[in-house]
Amino acid sequence: MPAVTSAKAVFSSDHPLPWLFPLIAMLVVFTIYPLIYNIWLSFHEYAPFRRELEYVGTDNWVALWNDERFWGSLSVTLTYFVVVLIIELVLGMAIALLLDADLAGFGVMRGLLTLTLVIPPAITGMMFLLIQDAEFGVLTWVLEQVGVLDGTAPILSTPSTALLGVMLADIWQWTPFMVLIFLAGLRGLPGEPYEAAMLDGASGWQIFRRITLPQLSKVIAIAVLLRGIDLFRMFDYVFVMTSGGPGTATYTLSLYAWQQTFSFIKWGYGATISLVSLVLILVIANLFIWIAKVRW
Amino acid sequence: MATVAYRNIVKSYGAVRVMEDLSLDIADGEFAVLLGPSGCGKTTLLRMTAGLETVTGGDLLIDGARMNEVHPRDRDIAMVFQNYALYPTMPVWENIGFSLEVRKLPKAEIRKKVEAAAAVLNLTDYLDRYPRELSGGQRQRVAMGRAMVREAKVFLFDEPLSNLDAKLRAQMRMEIRQLHDRLETTTIYVTHDQIEAMTMADKIVLMKGGRIEQVGTPDDLFDAPASLYAADFIGTPAINLIEGAVVDGAFKSAGIHLPLPPGTAATAGQRVTAGLRPSDMTLGAAGSITGRVVLAEKTGVEQNVHLDIGGADFVVTAPRDVSVRPDETVQADIPPQKIHLFDSASGARL
Ligand SMILES: Nc1ncnc2c1ncn2[C@@H]1O[C@H](COP(=O)(O)OP(=O)(O)OP(=O)(O)O)[C@@H](O)[C@H]1O
Ligand SMILES: [Mg+2]
């Protein structure tokens, strides 16, 4: 063994630390420190007149537990999460299966899929705000023509339909993302099991359920994970389209945390709400990772 | 139970024609073996039969009905794929039972049939494993099991034993043949192992480059090969082929002088090739063939004695107790009716 460790030896794969340092530094500065600060913050509150943070114990947590608006926005968030996730999954899978058939022109369509993904969500929100406008919105007009709407209840300003209106923007923008992921998965599947299944007499649905779906389970889990996290912290669409209204019908957790923090300057309380969201996301994400663990 | 008939089958992949005008009849309940070297179109013919490959030209008939455009699902065919094609996400028992599951058989009945098949295939201990967790030979047996639980019109086997060790292979040969004798399902079995072909087949279909070279019983192919190619393909050790000419009503070549087999249509002066099976010959003190011993290979049951005759390698099978020494000059003889004569140019039997 050489007495002096040369620079070459330090920068080898036997000594990973120097290589990991930039990443660790970034994590500490942008993730770990804010997280700890956030936890610390949830036990403090900003006192506007004295212009300083003061310790309030578990006040924020108790208040949160008794805050109807918190529970309301949690329920909005969960509804949004479940409904949009299911629709985007099913629709995305259906379109992916269709495009996988490789008919003439499908190549172009696959290319067009990426288009919605490059539009900033705030712009998409504006588009759907206009489409659903009570006076000149195209969608409003179409729905009135077919008799679904009667002109007295505009989509985005009626409590029962406002969230649906917001979901529409999300589904339009992000279903293609699902399609792309599923298409990549489908393309990677071996062909022989399908031939064997046909000879075994399986129908199209049986083949999908027993051959395709299980083989895609990891891909589906990744899609659910990526989309699910986004859905859970959804902010842009409601901010642009409804500002949480009418009333609190479309108030998501993110929007509520934002309102508490920046409109009401209740930094501690906003941090508490964010922490709860974070924990929920972690639980749900790990649930899906666990589901996606397969033996074959 | 079904007959299978191929009428002038043509198959092209794009511009590449791999099968030309192939016609063949397989009778109800017959065990037909497709035999031929790698790339001769065996798998292609099976896949066309199953409907996994389109037929470019000609007709495929099952029970007399044209099948060219019938969906694979509706042909009622069970197939063992050359590359197994197992379902990766199902454990062994679901793999084997899948065809029964899609037919909505009761769970208990599926379990019973799967276990019966697994017992025959020595797979009982592996029923809960996934394909990924099996060896090549075990996977191959799962593929067999998938076909065995089916009650199909036609069984297609694509080299189903290629990955098994010699002992297991011999055992599985018997199992498959017994299964066939019990079910009497029309079977098309692909192999390039001639022992498998000879031991299992009712009918051997010898293929070459997308065409059929000869069709017949194992005995037909062994005793009366229709061409040089067929003679060379069947038999271990391989048949001795000697080029020579017909002179004065006899076959003449360096070191060899043989009478013509009875009823041969060879004309004087014709270039011919004589085929002499090692097992048809006897070593002795006198004979029409003279050669120098190069070496004797003991196979256990007998020995293959290699002779040098005019520079060419020549093999004679002898009982193992006959003692021969290298460099010794010996004589070999063969009954005239066992001599196969072929036209050297066309390869056709004379
Ligand atoms: N998809 C394909 N495209 C082009 N040519 C093909 C294709 N599949 C097979 N072929 C060709 O067709 C011929 C017959 O192939 P096939 O697989 O039937 O051979 P085989 O007799 O089964 O050989 P083996 O004993 O090696 O399995 C080969 O020359 C092969 O290259
Ligand atoms: Mg093959």
GROMACS .gro file of C-alpha atoms in nm, chain A:
model
  296
    1MET     CA    1   0.000   0.000   0.000
    2PRO     CA    2   0.134   0.344  -0.090
    3ALA     CA    3   0.183   0.565   0.212
    4VAL     CA    4   0.036   0.870   0.045
    5THR     CA    5  -0.307   0.849  -0.112
    6SER     CA    6  -0.273   0.992  -0.460
    7ALA     CA    7  -0.534   1.214  -0.619
    8LYS     CA    8  -0.605   0.937  -0.866
    9ALA     CA    9  -0.697   0.700  -0.587
   10VAL     CA   10  -0.932   0.952  -0.428
   11PHE     CA   11  -1.121   1.010  -0.752
   12SER     CA   12  -1.185   0.642  -0.820
   13SER     CA   13  -1.505   0.448  -0.786
   14ASP     CA   14  -1.372   0.302  -0.463
   15HIS     CA   15  -1.412   0.646  -0.311
   16PRO     CA   16  -1.759   0.765  -0.418
   17LEU     CA   17  -1.782   1.058  -0.178
   18PRO     CA   18  -1.610   1.324  -0.394
   19TRP     CA   19  -1.845   1.235  -0.679
   20LEU     CA   20  -2.153   1.243  -0.463
   21PHE     CA   21  -2.063   1.573  -0.300
   22PRO     CA   22  -2.235   1.809  -0.550
   23LEU     CA   23  -2.557   1.609  -0.534
   24ILE     CA   24  -2.550   1.587  -0.156
   25ALA     CA   25  -2.484   1.960  -0.132
   26MET     CA   26  -2.782   2.032  -0.356
   27LEU     CA   27  -3.003   1.799  -0.154
   28VAL     CA   28  -2.902   1.961   0.172
   29VAL     CA   29  -2.948   2.317   0.050
   30PHE     CA   30  -3.268   2.272  -0.150
   31THR     CA   31  -3.443   1.977   0.013
   32ILE     CA   32  -3.326   1.880   0.357
   33TYR     CA   33  -3.275   2.226   0.501
   34PRO     CA   34  -3.614   2.354   0.375
   35LEU     CA   35  -3.781   2.042   0.510
   36ILE     CA   36  -3.632   2.087   0.856
   37TYR     CA   37  -3.708   2.458   0.845
   38ASN     CA   38  -4.064   2.370   0.745
   39ILE     CA   39  -4.103   2.141   1.045
   40TRP     CA   40  -3.957   2.408   1.271
   41LEU     CA   41  -4.188   2.666   1.114
   42SER     CA   42  -4.498   2.461   1.186
   43PHE     CA   43  -4.437   2.519   1.557
   44HIS     CA   44  -4.404   2.895   1.510
   45GLU     CA   45  -4.615   3.174   1.373
   46TYR     CA   46  -4.540   3.515   1.228
   47ALA     CA   47  -4.646   3.796   1.450
   48PRO     CA   48  -4.712   4.082   1.205
   49PHE     CA   49  -4.697   4.363   1.459
   50ARG     CA   50  -4.371   4.259   1.615
   51ARG     CA   51  -4.245   4.146   1.279
   52GLU     CA   52  -4.093   3.824   1.404
   53LEU     CA   53  -4.161   3.453   1.435
   54GLU     CA   54  -4.270   3.342   1.776
   55TYR     CA   55  -4.301   2.996   1.924
   56VAL     CA   56  -4.662   2.877   1.946
   57GLY     CA   57  -4.619   2.512   2.042
   58THR     CA   58  -4.872   2.278   1.880
   59ASP     CA   59  -5.123   2.555   1.819
   60ASN     CA   60  -5.094   2.523   1.441
   61TRP     CA   61  -5.153   2.148   1.453
   62VAL     CA   62  -5.454   2.179   1.680
   63ALA     CA   63  -5.596   2.453   1.461
   64LEU     CA   64  -5.544   2.241   1.154
   65TRP     CA   65  -5.731   1.950   1.311
   66ASN     CA   66  -6.027   2.180   1.380
   67ASP     CA   67  -6.009   2.368   1.050
   68GLU     CA   68  -6.307   2.284   0.829
   69ARG     CA   69  -6.144   2.456   0.534
   70PHE     CA   70  -5.846   2.225   0.566
   71TRP     CA   71  -6.065   1.914   0.559
   72GLY     CA   72  -6.263   2.065   0.272
   73SER     CA   73  -5.954   2.126   0.063
   74LEU     CA   74  -5.817   1.782   0.148
   75SER     CA   75  -6.138   1.628   0.018
   76VAL     CA   76  -6.120   1.840  -0.299
   77THR     CA   77  -5.760   1.730  -0.351
   78LEU     CA   78  -5.837   1.362  -0.297
   79THR     CA   79  -6.139   1.375  -0.528
   80TYR     CA   80  -5.932   1.544  -0.794
   81PHE     CA   81  -5.648   1.294  -0.745
   82VAL     CA   82  -5.864   0.982  -0.770
   83VAL     CA   83  -6.097   1.090  -1.051
   84VAL     CA   84  -5.834   1.242  -1.277
   85LEU     CA   85  -5.586   0.960  -1.217
   86ILE     CA   86  -5.839   0.692  -1.309
   87ILE     CA   87  -5.959   0.877  -1.618
   88GLU     CA   88  -5.607   0.950  -1.740
   89LEU     CA   89  -5.502   0.589  -1.677
   90VAL     CA   90  -5.795   0.428  -1.855
   91LEU     CA   91  -5.806   0.677  -2.138
   92GLY     CA   92  -5.429   0.670  -2.176
   93MET     CA   93  -5.423   0.290  -2.189
   94ALA     CA   94  -5.707   0.277  -2.440
   95ILE     CA   95  -5.540   0.526  -2.672
   96ALA     CA   96  -5.201   0.354  -2.632
   97LEU     CA   97  -5.351   0.016  -2.726
   98LEU     CA   98  -5.515   0.177  -3.027
   99LEU     CA   99  -5.198   0.352  -3.144
  100ASP     CA  100  -4.998   0.033  -3.087
  101ALA     CA  101  -5.199  -0.122  -3.371
  102ASP     CA  102  -4.977   0.072  -3.612
  103LEU     CA  103  -5.229   0.165  -3.879
  104ALA     CA  104  -5.147   0.424  -4.143
  105GLY     CA  105  -5.110   0.772  -3.994
  106PHE     CA  106  -5.062   0.651  -3.637
  107GLY     CA  107  -4.695   0.748  -3.648
  108VAL     CA  108  -4.792   1.111  -3.701
  109MET     CA  109  -5.042   1.089  -3.418
  110ARG     CA  110  -4.779   0.953  -3.184
  111GLY     CA  111  -4.564   1.252  -3.272
  112LEU     CA  112  -4.848   1.497  -3.209
  113LEU     CA  113  -4.899   1.353  -2.861
  114THR     CA  114  -4.603   1.545  -2.723
  115LEU     CA  115  -4.759   1.877  -2.821
  116THR     CA  116  -4.988   1.920  -2.521
  117LEU     CA  117  -4.700   1.839  -2.288
  118VAL     CA  118  -4.494   2.142  -2.387
  119ILE     CA  119  -4.767   2.396  -2.313
  120PRO     CA  120  -4.726   2.567  -1.972
  121PRO     CA  121  -5.012   2.453  -1.745
  122ALA     CA  122  -5.109   2.816  -1.678
  123ILE     CA  123  -5.167   2.864  -2.051
  124THR     CA  124  -5.371   2.545  -2.067
  125GLY     CA  125  -5.571   2.682  -1.776
  126MET     CA  126  -5.637   3.004  -1.971
  127MET     CA  127  -5.743   2.801  -2.276
  128PHE     CA  128  -5.994   2.600  -2.079
  129LEU     CA  129  -6.114   2.911  -1.901
  130LEU     CA  130  -6.200   3.058  -2.242
  131ILE     CA  131  -6.344   2.733  -2.379
  132GLN     CA  132  -6.577   2.712  -2.082
  133ASP     CA  133  -6.664   3.083  -2.068
  134ALA     CA  134  -7.034   3.135  -1.996
  135GLU     CA  135  -7.082   3.381  -2.286
  136PHE     CA  136  -6.856   3.279  -2.571
  137GLY     CA  137  -6.693   2.950  -2.466
  138VAL     CA  138  -6.696   2.683  -2.737
  139LEU     CA  139  -6.758   2.401  -2.494
  140THR     CA  140  -7.038   2.592  -2.324
  141TRP     CA  141  -7.198   2.649  -2.663
  142VAL     CA  142  -7.171   2.283  -2.767
  143LEU     CA  143  -7.309   2.158  -2.437
  144GLU     CA  144  -7.599   2.403  -2.465
  145GLN     CA  145  -7.672   2.284  -2.819
  146VAL     CA  146  -7.693   1.919  -2.707
  147GLY     CA  147  -7.900   2.017  -2.406
  148VAL     CA  148  -7.658   1.930  -2.125
  149LEU     CA  149  -7.638   2.294  -2.014
  150ASP     CA  150  -7.926   2.540  -2.016
  151GLY     CA  151  -7.734   2.865  -1.983
  152THR     CA  152  -7.826   2.922  -1.618
  153ALA     CA  153  -7.531   2.736  -1.464
  154PRO     CA  154  -7.190   2.821  -1.617
  155ILE     CA  155  -6.950   2.530  -1.573
  156LEU     CA  156  -6.675   2.702  -1.378
  157SER     CA  157  -6.897   2.913  -1.155
  158THR     CA  158  -7.134   2.638  -1.045
  159PRO     CA  159  -7.014   2.452  -0.733
  160SER     CA  160  -7.117   2.109  -0.859
  161THR     CA  161  -6.939   2.134  -1.196
  162ALA     CA  162  -6.647   2.369  -1.135
  163LEU     CA  163  -6.406   2.093  -1.032
  164LEU     CA  164  -6.506   1.891  -1.339
  165GLY     CA  165  -6.423   2.192  -1.554
  166VAL     CA  166  -6.076   2.210  -1.401
  167MET     CA  167  -6.026   1.834  -1.439
  168LEU     CA  168  -6.094   1.869  -1.810
  169ALA     CA  169  -5.783   2.084  -1.856
  170ASP     CA  170  -5.570   1.834  -1.666
  171ILE     CA  171  -5.704   1.536  -1.860
  172TRP     CA  172  -5.653   1.712  -2.193
  173GLN     CA  173  -5.297   1.807  -2.111
  174TRP     CA  174  -5.172   1.494  -1.934
  175THR     CA  175  -5.350   1.196  -2.090
  176PRO     CA  176  -5.097   1.205  -2.379
  177PHE     CA  177  -4.823   1.167  -2.118
  178MET     CA  178  -4.985   0.842  -2.006
  179VAL     CA  179  -5.021   0.733  -2.369
  180LEU     CA  180  -4.651   0.788  -2.434
  181ILE     CA  181  -4.542   0.592  -2.129
  182PHE     CA  182  -4.781   0.305  -2.202
  183LEU     CA  183  -4.684   0.297  -2.570
  184ALA     CA  184  -4.319   0.265  -2.476
  185GLY     CA  185  -4.417  -0.019  -2.242
  186LEU     CA  186  -4.630  -0.195  -2.503
  187ARG     CA  187  -4.353  -0.167  -2.762
  188GLY     CA  188  -4.115  -0.346  -2.527
  189LEU     CA  189  -4.336  -0.653  -2.474
  190PRO     CA  190  -4.229  -0.980  -2.639
  191GLY     CA  191  -4.461  -1.109  -2.911
  192GLU     CA  192  -4.449  -1.483  -2.844
  193PRO     CA  193  -4.678  -1.495  -2.540
  194TYR     CA  194  -4.945  -1.331  -2.753
  195GLU     CA  195  -4.915  -1.602  -3.016
  196ALA     CA  196  -4.932  -1.871  -2.749
  197ALA     CA  197  -5.235  -1.707  -2.591
  198MET     CA  198  -5.418  -1.690  -2.924
  199LEU     CA  199  -5.360  -2.062  -2.977
  200ASP     CA  200  -5.470  -2.125  -2.619
  201GLY     CA  201  -5.800  -1.972  -2.725
  202ALA     CA  202  -5.790  -1.650  -2.524
  203SER     CA  203  -6.013  -1.362  -2.630
  204GLY     CA  204  -5.884  -1.009  -2.680
  205TRP     CA  205  -5.999  -0.905  -2.335
  206GLN     CA  206  -5.851  -1.215  -2.168
  207ILE     CA  207  -5.521  -1.152  -2.343
  208PHE     CA  208  -5.522  -0.789  -2.227
  209ARG     CA  209  -5.606  -0.879  -1.868
  210ARG     CA  210  -5.379  -1.180  -1.826
  211ILE     CA  211  -5.087  -1.109  -2.061
  212THR     CA  212  -5.059  -0.735  -2.132
  213LEU     CA  213  -5.167  -0.578  -1.804
  214PRO     CA  214  -4.946  -0.786  -1.571
  215GLN     CA  215  -4.643  -0.727  -1.790
  216LEU     CA  216  -4.711  -0.352  -1.784
  217SER     CA  217  -4.758  -0.336  -1.408
  218LYS     CA  218  -4.424  -0.166  -1.345
  219VAL     CA  219  -4.481   0.085  -1.623
  220ILE     CA  220  -4.827   0.160  -1.487
  221ALA     CA  221  -4.686   0.207  -1.138
  222ILE     CA  222  -4.433   0.458  -1.266
  223ALA     CA  223  -4.701   0.647  -1.457
  224VAL     CA  224  -4.925   0.653  -1.150
  225LEU     CA  225  -4.638   0.770  -0.934
  226LEU     CA  226  -4.532   1.054  -1.161
  227ARG     CA  227  -4.885   1.173  -1.233
  228GLY     CA  228  -5.014   1.104  -0.885
  229ILE     CA  229  -4.759   1.333  -0.721
  230ASP     CA  230  -4.845   1.610  -0.965
  231LEU     CA  231  -5.216   1.565  -0.915
  232PHE     CA  232  -5.182   1.577  -0.540
  233ARG     CA  233  -5.011   1.913  -0.541
  234MET     CA  234  -5.213   2.060  -0.828
  235PHE     CA  235  -5.211   2.440  -0.820
  236ASP     CA  236  -5.184   2.605  -1.163
  237TYR     CA  237  -5.522   2.512  -1.309
  238VAL     CA  238  -5.733   2.615  -1.010
  239PHE     CA  239  -5.526   2.928  -0.958
  240VAL     CA  240  -5.586   3.041  -1.316
  241MET     CA  241  -5.935   2.907  -1.378
  242THR     CA  242  -6.132   2.942  -1.054
  243SER     CA  243  -5.906   3.075  -0.777
  244GLY     CA  244  -6.057   2.799  -0.567
  245GLY     CA  245  -6.415   2.911  -0.623
  246PRO     CA  246  -6.702   2.925  -0.646
  247GLY     CA  247  -6.692   2.946  -0.268
  248THR     CA  248  -6.435   2.684  -0.177
  249ALA     CA  249  -6.552   2.423  -0.430
  250THR     CA  250  -6.215   2.394  -0.602
  251TYR     CA  251  -5.981   2.485  -0.317
  252THR     CA  252  -5.698   2.231  -0.326
  253LEU     CA  253  -5.448   2.177  -0.044
  254SER     CA  254  -5.174   2.358  -0.237
  255LEU     CA  255  -5.394   2.656  -0.306
  256TYR     CA  256  -5.505   2.667   0.057
  257ALA     CA  257  -5.146   2.652   0.182
  258TRP     CA  258  -5.055   2.927  -0.061
  259GLN     CA  259  -5.345   3.142   0.058
  260GLN     CA  260  -5.257   3.098   0.426
  261THR     CA  261  -4.890   3.168   0.364
  262PHE     CA  262  -4.893   3.455   0.121
  263SER     CA  263  -5.237   3.618   0.148
  264PHE     CA  264  -5.285   3.584   0.522
  265ILE     CA  265  -4.911   3.587   0.605
  266LYS     CA  266  -4.959   3.287   0.837
  267TRP     CA  267  -4.628   3.127   0.758
  268GLY     CA  268  -4.641   2.871   1.033
  269TYR     CA  269  -4.990   2.755   0.945
  270GLY     CA  270  -4.906   2.739   0.572
  271ALA     CA  271  -4.602   2.529   0.657
  272THR     CA  272  -4.818   2.294   0.862
  273ILE     CA  273  -5.056   2.238   0.570
  274SER     CA  274  -4.764   2.175   0.335
  275LEU     CA  275  -4.616   1.922   0.574
  276VAL     CA  276  -4.940   1.726   0.585
  277SER     CA  277  -4.950   1.722   0.203
  278LEU     CA  278  -4.593   1.599   0.193
  279VAL     CA  279  -4.660   1.314   0.435
  280LEU     CA  280  -4.970   1.210   0.239
  281ILE     CA  281  -4.778   1.212  -0.088
  282LEU     CA  282  -4.503   1.000   0.064
  283VAL     CA  283  -4.752   0.747   0.198
  284ILE     CA  284  -4.938   0.719  -0.132
  285ALA     CA  285  -4.618   0.702  -0.338
  286ASN     CA  286  -4.474   0.424  -0.125
  287LEU     CA  287  -4.801   0.238  -0.145
  288PHE     CA  288  -4.772   0.232  -0.525
  289ILE     CA  289  -4.405   0.140  -0.518
  290TRP     CA  290  -4.494  -0.149  -0.290
  291ILE     CA  291  -4.779  -0.260  -0.519
  292ALA     CA  292  -4.546  -0.252  -0.818
  293LYS     CA  293  -4.301  -0.497  -0.664
  294VAL     CA  294  -4.348  -0.820  -0.856
  295ARG     CA  295  -4.170  -1.152  -0.840
  296TRP     CA  296  -4.167  -1.260  -1.203
   0.00000   0.00000   0.00000
